[in-house]
Amino acid sequence: MTTSLQLNILDSKRKAHFQKLAAFKKNGYLGGGTALALQLGHRISHDLDIFLSKPLSLNIVHQISKIFPLWKTLVNSSDELTFLTKDKVKLSFIFYPFKLQAFLKKDRVLPLPLLSPEGIALTKAYALSRRNSWRDYVDLYFILKNKFTSLSQIIRQSKKIYGESFSEKLFLAQLLYTADIAQGEVKTIRLLTEKTLTPTQVRNFFKTQIDAYLKN
């Protein structure tokens, strides 16, 4: 496959850290908003989220700290290590036990696999029932609008991957629940392919998607 990355969404220090992630390509992949932005170029994303197939052992933590000098640790557990580097880049290494290998994009030009938009949609759908984050709404909006997947596919595949941990009813309700998203959070998202995007616009888009899904 030929991979066209939107590297303009990364500044120079994040590009450098992205390349260093090659050390984790055997057991990890880049997910989250930055992985999506690298593929869609839809917004600026500052954090690097690395999903690992194994829990964070002392050996893995040692390897991470050798490659990325830790300036400030934000989360340190067997499931997650989140920290700021000395140049203030935020990285998260997350143990993700769910099987998403079928949704990985691999290429020799990539330092490590990227989770595809279809796969990111699943992680966002799963996360949405556990947190109410504007960036998750924005990313799902762009994935669906650009037809990388459909609402029915997200629901079907989420049930398969997450089992009883995923609730279709809760997910659909959460898509329409944008009332308590803070305006300050909306302003922190810097869009690249659209001038503005409001919670009302996103809610109306999702309502159209849900109505069509429920009719079928």
PDB file of C-alpha atoms in Angstrom:
ATOM      1  CA  MET A   1       0.000   0.000   0.000  1.00  0.00           C
ATOM      2  CA  THR A   2       1.053   3.625  -0.444  1.00  0.00           C
ATOM      3  CA  THR A   3       0.689   5.729   2.671  1.00  0.00           C
ATOM      4  CA  SER A   4       0.200   9.483   2.302  1.00  0.00           C
ATOM      5  CA  LEU A   5       0.689  11.061   5.696  1.00  0.00           C
ATOM      6  CA  GLN A   6      -0.471  14.553   6.590  1.00  0.00           C
ATOM      7  CA  LEU A   7       2.717  15.381   8.464  1.00  0.00           C
ATOM      8  CA  ASN A   8       1.811  19.066   8.514  1.00  0.00           C
ATOM      9  CA  ILE A   9      -0.327  18.365  11.590  1.00  0.00           C
ATOM     10  CA  LEU A  10       2.879  17.700  13.558  1.00  0.00           C
ATOM     11  CA  ASP A  11       5.452  20.287  14.557  1.00  0.00           C
ATOM     12  CA  SER A  12       9.172  19.472  14.348  1.00  0.00           C
ATOM     13  CA  LYS A  13       9.532  18.066  17.870  1.00  0.00           C
ATOM     14  CA  ARG A  14       6.474  15.810  17.465  1.00  0.00           C
ATOM     15  CA  LYS A  15       7.754  14.581  14.114  1.00  0.00           C
ATOM     16  CA  ALA A  16      11.000  13.601  15.848  1.00  0.00           C
ATOM     17  CA  HIS A  17       9.176  11.729  18.606  1.00  0.00           C
ATOM     18  CA  PHE A  18       6.916  10.044  16.041  1.00  0.00           C
ATOM     19  CA  GLN A  19       9.978   8.578  14.302  1.00  0.00           C
ATOM     20  CA  LYS A  20      11.350   7.292  17.612  1.00  0.00           C
ATOM     21  CA  LEU A  21       8.233   5.157  18.022  1.00  0.00           C
ATOM     22  CA  ALA A  22       9.777   2.624  15.609  1.00  0.00           C
ATOM     23  CA  ALA A  23      11.157   0.909  18.720  1.00  0.00           C
ATOM     24  CA  PHE A  24       7.620  -0.241  19.564  1.00  0.00           C
ATOM     25  CA  LYS A  25       6.406  -1.382  16.152  1.00  0.00           C
ATOM     26  CA  LYS A  26       6.343  -5.089  17.050  1.00  0.00           C
ATOM     27  CA  ASN A  27       3.934  -4.783  19.963  1.00  0.00           C
ATOM     28  CA  GLY A  28       2.319  -1.404  19.457  1.00  0.00           C
ATOM     29  CA  TYR A  29       0.550   0.948  17.091  1.00  0.00           C
ATOM     30  CA  LEU A  30      -0.385   4.612  17.010  1.00  0.00           C
ATOM     31  CA  GLY A  31      -4.044   5.299  17.710  1.00  0.00           C
ATOM     32  CA  GLY A  32      -6.125   8.223  18.890  1.00  0.00           C
ATOM     33  CA  GLY A  33      -6.636  11.622  17.343  1.00  0.00           C
ATOM     34  CA  THR A  34      -3.092  12.045  16.062  1.00  0.00           C
ATOM     35  CA  ALA A  35      -3.198   8.768  14.133  1.00  0.00           C
ATOM     36  CA  LEU A  36      -6.450   9.921  12.551  1.00  0.00           C
ATOM     37  CA  ALA A  37      -5.156  13.422  11.813  1.00  0.00           C
ATOM     38  CA  LEU A  38      -2.080  11.950  10.116  1.00  0.00           C
ATOM     39  CA  GLN A  39      -4.428  10.131   7.736  1.00  0.00           C
ATOM     40  CA  LEU A  40      -7.209  12.709   7.293  1.00  0.00           C
ATOM     41  CA  GLY A  41      -5.440  16.011   7.944  1.00  0.00           C
ATOM     42  CA  HIS A  42      -8.663  17.276   9.504  1.00  0.00           C
ATOM     43  CA  ARG A  43      -7.281  18.889  12.668  1.00  0.00           C
ATOM     44  CA  ILE A  44      -4.184  19.584  14.697  1.00  0.00           C
ATOM     45  CA  SER A  45      -3.539  16.916  17.325  1.00  0.00           C
ATOM     46  CA  HIS A  46      -0.767  17.314  19.866  1.00  0.00           C
ATOM     47  CA  ASP A  47      -0.612  14.013  21.790  1.00  0.00           C
ATOM     48  CA  LEU A  48       0.890  10.685  20.737  1.00  0.00           C
ATOM     49  CA  ASP A  49      -1.136   7.666  21.919  1.00  0.00           C
ATOM     50  CA  ILE A  50       0.576   4.294  21.558  1.00  0.00           C
ATOM     51  CA  PHE A  51      -1.583   1.232  22.094  1.00  0.00           C
ATOM     52  CA  LEU A  52       0.300  -1.843  23.312  1.00  0.00           C
ATOM     53  CA  SER A  53      -0.739  -5.486  23.129  1.00  0.00           C
ATOM     54  CA  LYS A  54       0.992  -6.251  26.446  1.00  0.00           C
ATOM     55  CA  PRO A  55       0.737  -4.717  29.947  1.00  0.00           C
ATOM     56  CA  LEU A  56       3.394  -2.177  30.837  1.00  0.00           C
ATOM     57  CA  SER A  57       6.097  -4.270  32.464  1.00  0.00           C
ATOM     58  CA  LEU A  58       9.156  -2.750  34.124  1.00  0.00           C
ATOM     59  CA  ASN A  59      11.174  -3.644  31.025  1.00  0.00           C
ATOM     60  CA  ILE A  60       8.804  -1.723  28.744  1.00  0.00           C
ATOM     61  CA  VAL A  61       8.770   1.283  31.071  1.00  0.00           C
ATOM     62  CA  HIS A  62      12.574   1.216  31.163  1.00  0.00           C
ATOM     63  CA  GLN A  63      12.698   1.091  27.368  1.00  0.00           C
ATOM     64  CA  ILE A  64      10.305   4.023  27.115  1.00  0.00           C
ATOM     65  CA  SER A  65      12.290   6.139  29.587  1.00  0.00           C
ATOM     66  CA  LYS A  66      15.533   5.473  27.695  1.00  0.00           C
ATOM     67  CA  ILE A  67      14.063   6.661  24.397  1.00  0.00           C
ATOM     68  CA  PHE A  68      11.958   9.526  25.755  1.00  0.00           C
ATOM     69  CA  PRO A  69      13.442  11.443  28.694  1.00  0.00           C
ATOM     70  CA  LEU A  70      10.504  11.859  31.051  1.00  0.00           C
ATOM     71  CA  TRP A  71      10.027  15.393  32.353  1.00  0.00           C
ATOM     72  CA  LYS A  72       6.724  14.927  34.197  1.00  0.00           C
ATOM     73  CA  THR A  73       4.757  11.712  34.762  1.00  0.00           C
ATOM     74  CA  LEU A  74       0.977  12.173  34.640  1.00  0.00           C
ATOM     75  CA  VAL A  75      -0.237   8.551  34.865  1.00  0.00           C
ATOM     76  CA  ASN A  76       1.792   5.504  35.879  1.00  0.00           C
ATOM     77  CA  SER A  77       0.009   2.149  36.195  1.00  0.00           C
ATOM     78  CA  SER A  78       0.160  -1.355  34.728  1.00  0.00           C
ATOM     79  CA  ASP A  79      -2.303  -0.197  32.052  1.00  0.00           C
ATOM     80  CA  GLU A  80      -0.988   3.249  31.171  1.00  0.00           C
ATOM     81  CA  LEU A  81       2.065   5.453  31.254  1.00  0.00           C
ATOM     82  CA  THR A  82       1.365   9.052  30.312  1.00  0.00           C
ATOM     83  CA  PHE A  83       4.054  11.690  30.566  1.00  0.00           C
ATOM     84  CA  LEU A  84       5.484  14.902  29.215  1.00  0.00           C
ATOM     85  CA  THR A  85       8.904  14.882  27.596  1.00  0.00           C
ATOM     86  CA  LYS A  86      11.482  17.557  28.330  1.00  0.00           C
ATOM     87  CA  ASP A  87      10.259  19.475  25.267  1.00  0.00           C
ATOM     88  CA  LYS A  88       6.679  19.291  26.612  1.00  0.00           C
ATOM     89  CA  VAL A  89       5.250  16.670  24.237  1.00  0.00           C
ATOM     90  CA  LYS A  90       2.620  14.434  25.792  1.00  0.00           C
ATOM     91  CA  LEU A  91       2.889  10.692  25.134  1.00  0.00           C
ATOM     92  CA  SER A  92       0.653   7.897  26.381  1.00  0.00           C
ATOM     93  CA  PHE A  93       1.551   4.204  26.259  1.00  0.00           C
ATOM     94  CA  ILE A  94      -1.660   2.285  26.850  1.00  0.00           C
ATOM     95  CA  PHE A  95      -2.243  -1.434  27.312  1.00  0.00           C
ATOM     96  CA  TYR A  96      -5.212  -2.130  25.029  1.00  0.00           C
ATOM     97  CA  PRO A  97      -6.360  -5.748  25.317  1.00  0.00           C
ATOM     98  CA  PHE A  98      -8.940  -5.589  22.521  1.00  0.00           C
ATOM     99  CA  LYS A  99      -7.999  -7.122  19.185  1.00  0.00           C
ATOM    100  CA  LEU A 100      -7.763  -4.464  16.478  1.00  0.00           C
ATOM    101  CA  GLN A 101      -5.041  -6.014  14.310  1.00  0.00           C
ATOM    102  CA  ALA A 102      -7.417  -6.231  11.342  1.00  0.00           C
ATOM    103  CA  PHE A 103      -7.613  -2.431  11.354  1.00  0.00           C
ATOM    104  CA  LEU A 104      -3.888  -1.663  11.312  1.00  0.00           C
ATOM    105  CA  LYS A 105      -2.180   0.126   8.432  1.00  0.00           C
ATOM    106  CA  LYS A 106       1.421  -0.966   7.928  1.00  0.00           C
ATOM    107  CA  ASP A 107       4.015   0.415   5.568  1.00  0.00           C
ATOM    108  CA  ARG A 108       7.800   0.526   5.486  1.00  0.00           C
ATOM    109  CA  VAL A 109       7.657   4.343   5.547  1.00  0.00           C
ATOM    110  CA  LEU A 110       5.840   4.284   8.891  1.00  0.00           C
ATOM    111  CA  PRO A 111       7.827   3.999  12.131  1.00  0.00           C
ATOM    112  CA  LEU A 112       5.030   1.824  13.519  1.00  0.00           C
ATOM    113  CA  PRO A 113       1.555   0.737  12.375  1.00  0.00           C
ATOM    114  CA  LEU A 114      -1.290   3.237  12.408  1.00  0.00           C
ATOM    115  CA  LEU A 115      -4.804   2.363  13.454  1.00  0.00           C
ATOM    116  CA  SER A 116      -7.025   2.970  10.437  1.00  0.00           C
ATOM    117  CA  PRO A 117      -9.970   5.406  10.519  1.00  0.00           C
ATOM    118  CA  GLU A 118     -12.312   2.412  10.776  1.00  0.00           C
ATOM    119  CA  GLY A 119     -10.412   1.130  13.800  1.00  0.00           C
ATOM    120  CA  ILE A 120     -10.219   4.561  15.406  1.00  0.00           C
ATOM    121  CA  ALA A 121     -13.982   4.871  15.037  1.00  0.00           C
ATOM    122  CA  LEU A 122     -14.357   1.750  17.169  1.00  0.00           C
ATOM    123  CA  THR A 123     -12.076   3.049  19.922  1.00  0.00           C
ATOM    124  CA  LYS A 124     -13.896   6.386  19.897  1.00  0.00           C
ATOM    125  CA  ALA A 125     -17.283   4.676  20.109  1.00  0.00           C
ATOM    126  CA  TYR A 126     -16.066   2.622  23.054  1.00  0.00           C
ATOM    127  CA  ALA A 127     -14.559   5.668  24.761  1.00  0.00           C
ATOM    128  CA  LEU A 128     -17.628   7.816  24.233  1.00  0.00           C
ATOM    129  CA  SER A 129     -19.629   5.777  26.731  1.00  0.00           C
ATOM    130  CA  ARG A 130     -16.921   6.443  29.340  1.00  0.00           C
ATOM    131  CA  ARG A 131     -16.059  10.089  28.738  1.00  0.00           C
ATOM    132  CA  ASN A 132     -17.647  13.101  27.102  1.00  0.00           C
ATOM    133  CA  SER A 133     -14.824  14.590  25.037  1.00  0.00           C
ATOM    134  CA  TRP A 134     -15.333  17.040  22.179  1.00  0.00           C
ATOM    135  CA  ARG A 135     -12.381  15.634  20.233  1.00  0.00           C
ATOM    136  CA  ASP A 136     -14.077  12.214  20.112  1.00  0.00           C
ATOM    137  CA  TYR A 137     -17.216  13.762  18.610  1.00  0.00           C
ATOM    138  CA  VAL A 138     -15.120  15.688  16.101  1.00  0.00           C
ATOM    139  CA  ASP A 139     -13.138  12.632  15.022  1.00  0.00           C
ATOM    140  CA  LEU A 140     -16.246  10.456  14.646  1.00  0.00           C
ATOM    141  CA  TYR A 141     -17.901  13.238  12.656  1.00  0.00           C
ATOM    142  CA  PHE A 142     -15.057  13.373  10.134  1.00  0.00           C
ATOM    143  CA  ILE A 143     -14.778   9.582   9.880  1.00  0.00           C
ATOM    144  CA  LEU A 144     -18.484   9.209   9.108  1.00  0.00           C
ATOM    145  CA  LYS A 145     -18.703  12.294   6.907  1.00  0.00           C
ATOM    146  CA  ASN A 146     -15.831  11.010   4.757  1.00  0.00           C
ATOM    147  CA  LYS A 147     -17.473   7.562   4.623  1.00  0.00           C
ATOM    148  CA  PHE A 148     -14.560   5.551   5.966  1.00  0.00           C
ATOM    149  CA  THR A 149     -17.179   3.477   7.732  1.00  0.00           C
ATOM    150  CA  SER A 150     -20.857   3.670   8.647  1.00  0.00           C
ATOM    151  CA  LEU A 151     -22.773   3.849  11.890  1.00  0.00           C
ATOM    152  CA  SER A 152     -24.086   0.324  11.379  1.00  0.00           C
ATOM    153  CA  GLN A 153     -20.552  -1.004  10.820  1.00  0.00           C
ATOM    154  CA  ILE A 154     -19.254   0.770  13.927  1.00  0.00           C
ATOM    155  CA  ILE A 155     -21.998  -0.781  16.049  1.00  0.00           C
ATOM    156  CA  ARG A 156     -21.655  -4.258  14.553  1.00  0.00           C
ATOM    157  CA  GLN A 157     -17.862  -4.334  14.871  1.00  0.00           C
ATOM    158  CA  SER A 158     -17.889  -2.777  18.358  1.00  0.00           C
ATOM    159  CA  LYS A 159     -20.212  -5.518  19.601  1.00  0.00           C
ATOM    160  CA  LYS A 160     -17.850  -8.116  18.143  1.00  0.00           C
ATOM    161  CA  ILE A 161     -14.666  -6.602  19.608  1.00  0.00           C
ATOM    162  CA  TYR A 162     -15.855  -5.237  22.955  1.00  0.00           C
ATOM    163  CA  GLY A 163     -18.667  -7.687  23.710  1.00  0.00           C
ATOM    164  CA  GLU A 164     -20.838  -6.753  26.652  1.00  0.00           C
ATOM    165  CA  SER A 165     -18.552  -3.807  27.427  1.00  0.00           C
ATOM    166  CA  PHE A 166     -20.167  -1.971  24.526  1.00  0.00           C
ATOM    167  CA  SER A 167     -23.764  -0.745  24.730  1.00  0.00           C
ATOM    168  CA  GLU A 168     -25.428   0.237  21.467  1.00  0.00           C
ATOM    169  CA  LYS A 169     -28.168   2.105  23.314  1.00  0.00           C
ATOM    170  CA  LEU A 170     -25.703   4.119  25.394  1.00  0.00           C
ATOM    171  CA  PHE A 171     -23.512   4.863  22.376  1.00  0.00           C
ATOM    172  CA  LEU A 172     -26.410   6.231  20.310  1.00  0.00           C
ATOM    173  CA  ALA A 173     -27.635   8.324  23.228  1.00  0.00           C
ATOM    174  CA  GLN A 174     -24.156   9.691  23.858  1.00  0.00           C
ATOM    175  CA  LEU A 175     -23.764  10.761  20.231  1.00  0.00           C
ATOM    176  CA  LEU A 176     -26.668  13.164  20.743  1.00  0.00           C
ATOM    177  CA  TYR A 177     -25.612  14.366  24.179  1.00  0.00           C
ATOM    178  CA  THR A 178     -23.485  17.415  23.461  1.00  0.00           C
ATOM    179  CA  ALA A 179     -25.142  19.918  25.793  1.00  0.00           C
ATOM    180  CA  ASP A 180     -22.474  19.828  28.495  1.00  0.00           C
ATOM    181  CA  ILE A 181     -19.456  20.183  26.195  1.00  0.00           C
ATOM    182  CA  ALA A 182     -17.659  23.295  27.400  1.00  0.00           C
ATOM    183  CA  GLN A 183     -17.153  26.109  24.909  1.00  0.00           C
ATOM    184  CA  GLY A 184     -13.548  26.308  26.041  1.00  0.00           C
ATOM    185  CA  GLU A 185     -12.999  22.702  24.956  1.00  0.00           C
ATOM    186  CA  VAL A 186     -14.532  23.426  21.553  1.00  0.00           C
ATOM    187  CA  LYS A 187     -12.160  26.355  21.042  1.00  0.00           C
ATOM    188  CA  THR A 188      -9.086  24.226  21.787  1.00  0.00           C
ATOM    189  CA  ILE A 189      -9.661  22.086  18.684  1.00  0.00           C
ATOM    190  CA  ARG A 190      -7.936  23.639  15.674  1.00  0.00           C
ATOM    191  CA  LEU A 191      -9.626  22.437  12.505  1.00  0.00           C
ATOM    192  CA  LEU A 192      -7.804  22.285   9.170  1.00  0.00           C
ATOM    193  CA  THR A 193     -10.462  21.208   6.667  1.00  0.00           C
ATOM    194  CA  GLU A 194     -13.468  23.138   7.983  1.00  0.00           C
ATOM    195  CA  LYS A 195     -13.594  26.704   9.295  1.00  0.00           C
ATOM    196  CA  THR A 196     -15.952  26.002  12.174  1.00  0.00           C
ATOM    197  CA  LEU A 197     -17.728  23.071  13.740  1.00  0.00           C
ATOM    198  CA  THR A 198     -20.147  23.477  16.616  1.00  0.00           C
ATOM    199  CA  PRO A 199     -21.742  20.919  18.965  1.00  0.00           C
ATOM    200  CA  THR A 200     -25.103  21.732  17.380  1.00  0.00           C
ATOM    201  CA  GLN A 201     -23.796  20.967  13.887  1.00  0.00           C
ATOM    202  CA  VAL A 202     -22.273  17.700  15.072  1.00  0.00           C
ATOM    203  CA  ARG A 203     -25.432  16.695  16.942  1.00  0.00           C
ATOM    204  CA  ASN A 204     -27.590  17.362  13.880  1.00  0.00           C
ATOM    205  CA  PHE A 205     -25.227  15.315  11.723  1.00  0.00           C
ATOM    206  CA  PHE A 206     -25.329  12.387  14.137  1.00  0.00           C
ATOM    207  CA  LYS A 207     -29.120  12.618  14.434  1.00  0.00           C
ATOM    208  CA  THR A 208     -29.417  12.205  10.660  1.00  0.00           C
ATOM    209  CA  GLN A 209     -27.073   9.216  10.802  1.00  0.00           C
ATOM    210  CA  ILE A 210     -28.975   7.620  13.680  1.00  0.00           C
ATOM    211  CA  ASP A 211     -32.374   8.162  12.057  1.00  0.00           C
ATOM    212  CA  ALA A 212     -31.165   6.440   8.879  1.00  0.00           C
ATOM    213  CA  TYR A 213     -29.653   3.587  10.900  1.00  0.00           C
ATOM    214  CA  LEU A 214     -32.830   2.968  12.901  1.00  0.00           C
ATOM    215  CA  LYS A 215     -34.954   2.852   9.736  1.00  0.00           C
ATOM    216  CA  ASN A 216     -32.968  -0.101   8.378  1.00  0.00           C
TER     217      ASN A 216
END
